[in-house]
């Protein structure tokens, strides 16, 4: 998705709004670094910043809240915000964060955004249940925030001043089954088994082309441009 949606050529400065992936796995930094002169990584957690920077010394890490970015207006070429804005307690905070991302992007800059897909019945049910219940059952490791489905996500991104060019959903594998299986195997599984499970999970992405794509993907994915 990133290889298709990032701007053509080499970006000047790319901002990633969450470094959890880079702190605990290889993350997406290698992909972003291939397409950018500078990659900035934002997170509110000092431990995450330290771990991500320890893994990737060339990654410029910044401790800040996405609702109040410490960057000059029009100073970023591309923003990659993957499941960052769906952890707030109020939808208004999503709009505030989008306004900040719009401010720091250059005219013509690209926003690649994913949010938990509220149109997915499983996501909607999970978010409606008490955290104590879903956490106790091992379904979620942390509280879920407010989010949107494809239509309302498109509307709120447009309202922030962006021009939404594409909207789809991704990760169609049933996560309620996939995550416990992956967690149970962990790093003890043979590489061949891990590859087979990953391929099986990816095989569900054909559902993106089916009429019910809005309801089967776990995440809404949007590519938008600052007019």
Coordinates of C-alpha atoms in Angstrom, one line a residue, residues 125-144 176 179-180 183:
X125 CA -18.7 -4.7 18.8
X126 CA -15.2 -4.7 20.3
X127 CA -15.2 -1.0 20.8
X128 CA -18.6 -1.1 22.4
X129 CA -17.6 -3.6 25.1
X130 CA -16.0 -2.6 28.4
X131 CA -12.2 -2.6 28.3
X132 CA -12.1 -4.8 31.4
X133 CA -14.0 -7.5 29.5
X134 CA -12.1 -7.4 26.2
X135 CA -8.7 -7.1 28.0
X136 CA -9.5 -9.9 30.4
X137 CA -10.4 -12.1 27.5
X138 CA -7.1 -11.3 25.8
X139 CA -8.7 -9.6 22.8
X140 CA -7.1 -6.2 23.2
X141 CA -4.0 -5.2 25.1
X142 CA -5.0 -1.5 25.5
X143 CA -8.2 0.6 25.5
X144 CA -9.7 1.4 22.1
X176 CA -10.1 -12.3 16.4
X179 CA -4.0 -12.8 16.6
X180 CA -4.4 -15.6 19.2
X183 CA 0.6 -15.0 19.7

